[in-house]
mmCIF file of C-alpha atoms in Angstrom:
data_model
loop_
_atom_site.group_PDB
_atom_site.id
_atom_site.type_symbol
_atom_site.label_atom_id
_atom_site.label_comp_id
_atom_site.label_asym_id
_atom_site.label_seq_id
_atom_site.Cartn_x
_atom_site.Cartn_y
_atom_site.Cartn_z
ATOM 1 C CA MET A 1 -74.737 -22.651 -27.652
ATOM 2 C CA PHE A 2 -77.217 -19.935 -26.709
ATOM 3 C CA ALA A 3 -80.234 -18.585 -28.577
ATOM 4 C CA ASP A 4 -78.194 -15.807 -30.192
ATOM 5 C CA ASP A 5 -74.639 -16.798 -29.323
ATOM 6 C CA THR A 6 -72.484 -19.800 -30.211
ATOM 7 C CA GLU A 7 -69.137 -20.159 -28.442
ATOM 8 C CA LEU A 8 -66.193 -22.397 -29.223
ATOM 9 C CA TYR A 9 -63.212 -22.991 -26.914
ATOM 10 C CA LYS A 10 -59.951 -24.817 -27.620
ATOM 11 C CA SER A 11 -56.696 -24.914 -25.672
ATOM 12 C CA ASP A 12 -53.213 -26.108 -26.555
ATOM 13 C CA SER A 13 -49.554 -25.438 -25.831
ATOM 14 C CA PRO A 14 -47.929 -22.279 -27.303
ATOM 15 C CA SER A 15 -45.845 -24.386 -29.673
ATOM 16 C CA GLU A 16 -49.047 -25.680 -31.280
ATOM 17 C CA ALA A 17 -50.686 -22.267 -31.618
ATOM 18 C CA PHE A 18 -50.607 -22.256 -35.430
ATOM 19 C CA THR A 19 -52.190 -25.710 -35.595
ATOM 20 C CA LEU A 20 -54.734 -24.549 -33.026
ATOM 21 C CA SER A 21 -55.945 -21.746 -35.283
ATOM 22 C CA ARG A 22 -56.412 -24.185 -38.154
ATOM 23 C CA THR A 23 -58.350 -26.533 -35.878
ATOM 24 C CA ILE A 24 -60.599 -23.649 -34.885
ATOM 25 C CA GLU A 25 -61.273 -22.883 -38.548
ATOM 26 C CA ALA A 26 -62.250 -26.516 -39.196
ATOM 27 C CA CYS A 27 -64.554 -26.573 -36.166
ATOM 28 C CA ILE A 28 -66.240 -23.322 -37.221
ATOM 29 C CA SER A 29 -66.776 -24.770 -40.683
ATOM 30 C CA ASP A 30 -68.497 -27.825 -39.173
ATOM 31 C CA VAL A 31 -70.646 -25.648 -36.928
ATOM 32 C CA LYS A 32 -71.629 -23.506 -39.911
ATOM 33 C CA VAL A 33 -72.767 -26.609 -41.818
ATOM 34 C CA TRP A 34 -74.852 -27.775 -38.841
ATOM 35 C CA VAL A 35 -76.388 -24.313 -38.436
ATOM 36 C CA VAL A 36 -77.458 -24.173 -42.088
ATOM 37 C CA GLN A 37 -78.900 -27.691 -41.940
ATOM 38 C CA ASN A 38 -81.061 -26.610 -38.990
ATOM 39 C CA LYS A 39 -82.341 -23.539 -40.852
ATOM 40 C CA LEU A 40 -80.303 -21.093 -38.787
ATOM 41 C CA GLN A 41 -77.711 -18.514 -39.755
ATOM 42 C CA LEU A 42 -74.174 -17.890 -38.562
ATOM 43 C CA ASN A 43 -73.151 -14.240 -38.915
ATOM 44 C CA ASP A 44 -69.582 -14.471 -40.199
ATOM 45 C CA ASP A 45 -68.749 -10.773 -39.865
ATOM 46 C CA LYS A 46 -70.021 -10.646 -36.264
ATOM 47 C CA THR A 47 -67.725 -13.411 -35.097
ATOM 48 C CA GLU A 48 -64.988 -12.506 -32.604
ATOM 49 C CA ILE A 49 -61.738 -14.409 -32.039
ATOM 50 C CA LEU A 50 -59.867 -13.967 -28.758
ATOM 51 C CA LEU A 51 -56.477 -15.497 -27.954
ATOM 52 C CA ILE A 52 -55.746 -15.854 -24.240
ATOM 53 C CA GLY A 53 -52.201 -16.834 -23.351
ATOM 54 C CA SER A 54 -49.290 -15.981 -21.109
ATOM 55 C CA ALA A 55 -46.439 -16.929 -23.443
ATOM 56 C CA PRO A 56 -45.036 -13.914 -25.359
ATOM 57 C CA GLY A 57 -44.455 -13.935 -29.096
ATOM 58 C CA ILE A 58 -46.839 -16.732 -30.041
ATOM 59 C CA ASP A 59 -46.607 -17.440 -33.772
ATOM 60 C CA LEU A 60 -50.112 -17.108 -35.194
ATOM 61 C CA PRO A 61 -51.679 -16.059 -38.493
ATOM 62 C CA SER A 62 -53.092 -12.550 -38.534
ATOM 63 C CA SER A 63 -56.683 -13.768 -38.901
ATOM 64 C CA VAL A 64 -58.974 -16.787 -38.817
ATOM 65 C CA ARG A 65 -61.233 -17.735 -41.708
ATOM 66 C CA VAL A 66 -64.930 -17.788 -40.790
ATOM 67 C CA GLY A 67 -67.113 -18.580 -43.795
ATOM 68 C CA HIS A 68 -66.390 -15.844 -46.341
ATOM 69 C CA SER A 69 -64.784 -13.450 -43.818
ATOM 70 C CA ASP A 70 -61.291 -13.141 -42.388
ATOM 71 C CA ILE A 71 -61.664 -12.311 -38.678
ATOM 72 C CA SER A 72 -58.685 -10.670 -36.974
ATOM 73 C CA PHE A 73 -57.892 -11.427 -33.339
ATOM 74 C CA SER A 74 -59.657 -9.099 -30.890
ATOM 75 C CA SER A 75 -57.984 -7.511 -27.885
ATOM 76 C CA ALA A 76 -61.124 -8.115 -25.797
ATOM 77 C CA ALA A 77 -64.481 -9.847 -26.143
ATOM 78 C CA ARG A 78 -67.706 -9.853 -24.114
ATOM 79 C CA ASN A 79 -68.939 -13.175 -22.774
ATOM 80 C CA LEU A 80 -72.222 -13.288 -20.825
ATOM 81 C CA GLY A 81 -71.803 -9.687 -19.753
ATOM 82 C CA VAL A 82 -68.118 -9.961 -18.778
ATOM 83 C CA ILE A 83 -65.356 -8.397 -20.884
ATOM 84 C CA PHE A 84 -62.377 -10.754 -21.219
ATOM 85 C CA ASP A 85 -59.036 -9.566 -22.576
ATOM 86 C CA SER A 86 -56.135 -11.529 -23.992
ATOM 87 C CA GLU A 87 -54.217 -11.398 -20.690
ATOM 88 C CA LEU A 88 -57.190 -12.049 -18.373
ATOM 89 C CA ALA A 89 -56.295 -8.826 -16.571
ATOM 90 C CA LEU A 90 -59.989 -7.780 -16.540
ATOM 91 C CA LYS A 91 -58.992 -4.104 -16.554
ATOM 92 C CA GLU A 92 -61.524 -3.257 -19.233
ATOM 93 C CA GLN A 93 -64.227 -5.153 -17.345
ATOM 94 C CA VAL A 94 -63.556 -3.229 -14.122
ATOM 95 C CA ASN A 95 -63.422 0.135 -15.913
ATOM 96 C CA LYS A 96 -66.706 -0.532 -17.715
ATOM 97 C CA LEU A 97 -68.293 -1.795 -14.505
ATOM 98 C CA CYS A 98 -67.307 1.329 -12.583
ATOM 99 C CA GLN A 99 -68.465 3.563 -15.436
ATOM 100 C CA LEU A 100 -71.954 2.023 -15.432
ATOM 101 C CA ALA A 101 -72.127 2.045 -11.621
ATOM 102 C CA TYR A 102 -71.245 5.750 -11.385
ATOM 103 C CA LEU A 103 -73.885 6.474 -14.034
ATOM 104 C CA GLU A 104 -76.532 4.829 -11.847
ATOM 105 C CA ILE A 105 -75.239 6.673 -8.775
ATOM 106 C CA ARG A 106 -75.581 10.012 -10.568
ATOM 107 C CA ARG A 107 -79.107 9.138 -11.656
ATOM 108 C CA ILE A 108 -80.104 8.217 -8.114
ATOM 109 C CA GLY A 109 -78.332 11.299 -6.771
ATOM 110 C CA SER A 110 -80.440 13.549 -9.006
ATOM 111 C CA ILE A 111 -83.589 12.492 -7.114
ATOM 112 C CA ARG A 112 -82.001 11.779 -3.724
ATOM 113 C CA GLN A 113 -83.750 14.736 -2.052
ATOM 114 C CA TYR A 114 -87.126 13.092 -2.713
ATOM 115 C CA LEU A 115 -86.121 9.653 -1.397
ATOM 116 C CA SER A 116 -85.965 8.178 2.079
ATOM 117 C CA VAL A 117 -82.908 6.323 3.322
ATOM 118 C CA GLU A 118 -84.596 2.951 2.851
ATOM 119 C CA ALA A 119 -85.772 3.800 -0.666
ATOM 120 C CA THR A 120 -82.289 4.973 -1.623
ATOM 121 C CA LYS A 121 -80.781 1.817 -0.157
ATOM 122 C CA THR A 122 -83.149 -0.305 -2.252
ATOM 123 C CA LEU A 123 -82.281 1.555 -5.448
ATOM 124 C CA VAL A 124 -78.542 1.344 -4.809
ATOM 125 C CA SER A 125 -78.759 -2.376 -4.024
ATOM 126 C CA SER A 126 -80.723 -3.186 -7.176
ATOM 127 C CA LEU A 127 -78.957 -0.861 -9.632
ATOM 128 C CA VAL A 128 -75.381 -0.609 -8.303
ATOM 129 C CA LEU A 129 -74.496 -3.472 -5.965
ATOM 130 C CA SER A 130 -76.159 -6.042 -8.216
ATOM 131 C CA ARG A 131 -73.712 -5.032 -10.969
ATOM 132 C CA LEU A 132 -70.739 -5.290 -8.619
ATOM 133 C CA ASP A 133 -71.790 -8.743 -7.407
ATOM 134 C CA TYR A 134 -72.381 -10.198 -10.881
ATOM 135 C CA CYS A 135 -69.536 -12.611 -11.706
ATOM 136 C CA ASN A 136 -67.294 -10.880 -9.156
ATOM 137 C CA ALA A 137 -65.662 -14.235 -8.339
ATOM 138 C CA LEU A 138 -63.673 -13.747 -11.556
ATOM 139 C CA LEU A 139 -61.848 -10.883 -9.828
ATOM 140 C CA ALA A 140 -60.291 -13.176 -7.222
ATOM 141 C CA GLY A 141 -56.542 -12.729 -7.266
ATOM 142 C CA CYS A 142 -56.676 -9.538 -9.343
ATOM 143 C CA PRO A 143 -54.341 -6.655 -8.439
ATOM 144 C CA GLN A 144 -55.500 -4.557 -5.513
ATOM 145 C CA VAL A 145 -55.519 -1.427 -7.686
ATOM 146 C CA LEU A 146 -58.474 -2.857 -9.636
ATOM 147 C CA LEU A 147 -60.354 -3.841 -6.489
ATOM 148 C CA ASP A 148 -59.783 -0.353 -5.069
ATOM 149 C CA LYS A 149 -61.667 1.113 -8.044
ATOM 150 C CA ILE A 150 -64.714 -0.991 -7.228
ATOM 151 C CA GLN A 151 -64.378 -0.230 -3.515
ATOM 152 C CA ARG A 152 -64.579 3.486 -4.278
ATOM 153 C CA VAL A 153 -67.903 2.818 -6.021
ATOM 154 C CA ILE A 154 -69.194 1.087 -2.873
ATOM 155 C CA ASN A 155 -67.975 3.960 -0.697
ATOM 156 C CA CYS A 156 -69.646 6.510 -2.982
ATOM 157 C CA SER A 157 -72.904 4.562 -2.803
ATOM 158 C CA ALA A 158 -72.818 4.485 0.996
ATOM 159 C CA ARG A 159 -72.220 8.248 1.201
ATOM 160 C CA LEU A 160 -75.113 8.814 -1.202
ATOM 161 C CA ILE A 161 -77.511 6.863 1.009
ATOM 162 C CA TYR A 162 -76.634 8.829 4.149
ATOM 163 C CA LYS A 163 -75.925 12.141 2.365
ATOM 164 C CA ALA A 164 -72.447 12.085 3.853
ATOM 165 C CA SER A 165 -69.616 14.301 2.675
ATOM 166 C CA LYS A 166 -66.611 12.978 0.793
ATOM 167 C CA SER A 167 -64.463 13.482 3.881
ATOM 168 C CA ALA A 168 -66.761 11.390 6.098
ATOM 169 C CA HIS A 169 -65.234 8.219 7.488
ATOM 170 C CA ILE A 170 -66.610 5.322 5.450
ATOM 171 C CA THR A 171 -66.211 2.381 7.855
ATOM 172 C CA PRO A 172 -69.145 3.300 10.168
ATOM 173 C CA LEU A 173 -71.395 3.760 7.139
ATOM 174 C CA LEU A 174 -70.511 0.365 5.664
ATOM 175 C CA PHE A 175 -70.934 -1.245 9.084
ATOM 176 C CA ASP A 176 -74.386 0.284 9.511
ATOM 177 C CA LEU A 177 -75.395 -0.866 6.012
ATOM 178 C CA HIS A 178 -73.978 -4.336 6.667
ATOM 179 C CA TRP A 179 -71.977 -4.104 3.421
ATOM 180 C CA LEU A 180 -68.798 -6.121 3.018
ATOM 181 C CA PRO A 181 -65.728 -4.633 1.297
ATOM 182 C CA ILE A 182 -65.277 -5.806 -2.279
ATOM 183 C CA SER A 183 -62.495 -8.270 -1.406
ATOM 184 C CA SER A 184 -64.705 -9.868 1.254
ATOM 185 C CA ARG A 185 -67.687 -9.932 -1.106
ATOM 186 C CA ILE A 186 -65.581 -11.937 -3.559
ATOM 187 C CA GLN A 187 -64.427 -14.350 -0.857
ATOM 188 C CA TYR A 188 -68.004 -14.717 0.378
ATOM 189 C CA LYS A 189 -69.216 -15.599 -3.122
ATOM 190 C CA ILE A 190 -66.502 -18.234 -3.613
ATOM 191 C CA ALA A 191 -66.975 -19.716 -0.141
ATOM 192 C CA LEU A 192 -70.720 -19.953 -0.760
ATOM 193 C CA THR A 193 -70.071 -21.850 -3.997
ATOM 194 C CA CYS A 194 -67.778 -24.235 -2.117
ATOM 195 C CA PHE A 195 -70.516 -24.836 0.463
ATOM 196 C CA HIS A 196 -72.934 -25.811 -2.302
ATOM 197 C CA ILE A 197 -70.315 -28.269 -3.611
ATOM 198 C CA ILE A 198 -69.845 -29.762 -0.141
ATOM 199 C CA SER A 199 -73.600 -30.065 0.426
ATOM 200 C CA GLY A 200 -74.185 -31.565 -3.030
ATOM 201 C CA THR A 201 -76.378 -28.744 -4.357
ATOM 202 C CA ALA A 202 -73.889 -27.366 -6.896
ATOM 203 C CA PRO A 203 -74.083 -28.253 -10.604
ATOM 204 C CA PRO A 204 -71.767 -31.070 -11.755
ATOM 205 C CA TYR A 205 -69.562 -28.768 -13.863
ATOM 206 C CA LEU A 206 -68.497 -27.055 -10.617
ATOM 207 C CA SER A 207 -68.460 -30.094 -8.336
ATOM 208 C CA GLU A 208 -66.061 -31.981 -10.592
ATOM 209 C CA LEU A 209 -63.462 -29.188 -10.292
ATOM 210 C CA LEU A 210 -62.784 -29.709 -6.569
ATOM 211 C CA ARG A 211 -61.657 -32.815 -4.684
ATOM 212 C CA LEU A 212 -61.909 -33.479 -0.965
ATOM 213 C CA TYR A 213 -58.601 -33.849 0.851
ATOM 214 C CA SER A 214 -57.737 -37.339 2.083
ATOM 215 C CA PRO A 215 -54.401 -37.696 3.940
ATOM 216 C CA SER A 216 -52.130 -40.552 2.922
ATOM 217 C CA ARG A 217 -51.605 -41.550 6.569
ATOM 218 C CA SER A 218 -53.582 -41.317 9.778
ATOM 219 C CA LEU A 219 -53.625 -37.759 11.078
ATOM 220 C CA ARG A 220 -55.701 -35.847 13.608
ATOM 221 C CA SER A 221 -57.062 -33.765 10.751
ATOM 222 C CA ALA A 222 -58.397 -36.904 9.049
ATOM 223 C CA SER A 223 -61.637 -36.547 10.994
ATOM 224 C CA ASP A 224 -62.302 -33.243 9.221
ATOM 225 C CA THR A 225 -64.132 -34.373 6.107
ATOM 226 C CA ARG A 226 -64.780 -30.875 4.803
ATOM 227 C CA ILE A 227 -61.365 -29.842 3.522
ATOM 228 C CA PHE A 228 -60.571 -29.513 -0.160
ATOM 229 C CA ARG A 229 -57.298 -30.548 -1.740
ATOM 230 C CA VAL A 230 -55.311 -27.531 -2.961
ATOM 231 C CA PRO A 231 -53.807 -28.376 -6.383
ATOM 232 C CA ARG A 232 -50.412 -27.278 -7.565
ATOM 233 C CA VAL A 233 -50.611 -24.450 -10.071
ATOM 234 C CA CYS A 234 -48.291 -22.418 -12.243
ATOM 235 C CA ARG A 235 -48.313 -18.733 -11.384
ATOM 236 C CA ARG A 236 -47.052 -17.824 -14.847
ATOM 237 C CA THR A 237 -50.282 -19.166 -16.361
ATOM 238 C CA LEU A 238 -52.486 -17.386 -13.779
ATOM 239 C CA GLY A 239 -53.270 -20.734 -12.160
ATOM 240 C CA GLU A 240 -53.571 -19.156 -8.720
ATOM 241 C CA ARG A 241 -56.629 -17.223 -9.934
ATOM 242 C CA SER A 242 -58.541 -20.297 -11.082
ATOM 243 C CA PHE A 243 -61.504 -21.547 -9.062
ATOM 244 C CA GLN A 244 -59.785 -24.934 -8.674
ATOM 245 C CA TYR A 245 -57.082 -23.200 -6.617
ATOM 246 C CA ILE A 246 -58.650 -20.119 -5.025
ATOM 247 C CA GLY A 247 -61.788 -22.035 -3.996
ATOM 248 C CA PRO A 248 -59.999 -24.567 -1.748
ATOM 249 C CA VAL A 249 -57.663 -21.857 -0.381
ATOM 250 C CA ILE A 250 -60.572 -19.669 0.774
ATOM 251 C CA TRP A 251 -62.676 -22.603 1.990
ATOM 252 C CA ASN A 252 -59.877 -24.230 3.995
ATOM 253 C CA SER A 253 -59.125 -20.889 5.677
ATOM 254 C CA LEU A 254 -62.591 -20.848 7.283
ATOM 255 C CA SER A 255 -62.995 -22.059 10.838
ATOM 256 C CA PHE A 256 -64.121 -25.617 11.595
ATOM 257 C CA SER A 257 -67.543 -24.508 12.815
ATOM 258 C CA VAL A 258 -68.211 -22.469 9.665
ATOM 259 C CA ARG A 259 -67.129 -25.231 7.285
ATOM 260 C CA HIS A 260 -69.339 -27.729 9.145
ATOM 261 C CA ALA A 261 -72.465 -25.565 9.141
ATOM 262 C CA THR A 262 -75.501 -27.769 8.624
ATOM 263 C CA THR A 263 -77.722 -25.352 6.713
ATOM 264 C CA LEU A 264 -77.202 -22.652 4.111
ATOM 265 C CA SER A 265 -78.681 -19.956 6.349
ATOM 266 C CA SER A 266 -76.358 -20.818 9.248
ATOM 267 C CA PHE A 267 -73.361 -20.819 6.895
ATOM 268 C CA LYS A 268 -74.291 -17.370 5.558
ATOM 269 C CA SER A 269 -74.654 -16.051 9.106
#
C-alpha cells in the first residue's frame, strides 16, 4: 500500500484461473471495507487488472467486479514507473523509455551550442542516463532487439556531448565517457545487488531470494563461500529472467577476487 496506490498480487496455476479471479474480487471487497473504515476512498473506476501468464487460452471472465464497476483486463499497467504487459515482454516500457529519453536529448541539443562538454555531460547523466538506469535490472534476459533500442539512445547521447557526427565510431566516445553498454549496465546493477546480499546490507525481501551454495561433498571449491546456488527454472514461464536465477548466474561468473572484494568501493572498481 502506498499513499495513492494500493496493489494486490495473487498467483495460481492456469487451471485455477477462474477461481483466482473470484478470489481477487473477494480480496478487493475486503480492502474496500478497510479503506472506508479508515476514512479513505478506493476509486473503483481507476482500478486496473493485469493478468500475467505464459499459458495460452486461459479461461477467465471478461471482467472483475470492483465495488460498483466491472473492470476489464488491461493489456499493460504501470507499476512504480515501469510499464508491465501481460507477457512480461516489456516492449511498451522500452518504447516509452526511449521516447522520453530522445525528448530530453532534443531539448539538450537545442541549447548545446551554449554548453561546455562537462555541462552537457551533467545534463545527459541526470536527464537521460538516470532514466535508463531506473529499474533496468528488469530487462535482464530480454531480447537483444529491445536492448539495442536503448543502446542507440546511449550512443546518441555520447555523440551529443562531443558534437560527433552520426557516422563517428561510438566505442572511443563511450570509453572516454566511461559509460558501459546497456547490457553491462544491467549486469553491473544485478551484481551490485548480489554484493549487498553477500555483505548483509540488502533488505530482507531480497536476501531471502538467494541461497549460498554448499556442496554435498568435500570439494576444492568448498572454500569459496561467496557462490550462490543457481535454482532450476522453467524457461516457458520466463524463470530464467527472474532475479533468483539471473542474479546467481551473473554473480558466479565474476572472478574470485571480485566476488571477495572487502568494500563496496573496491567491488565497484
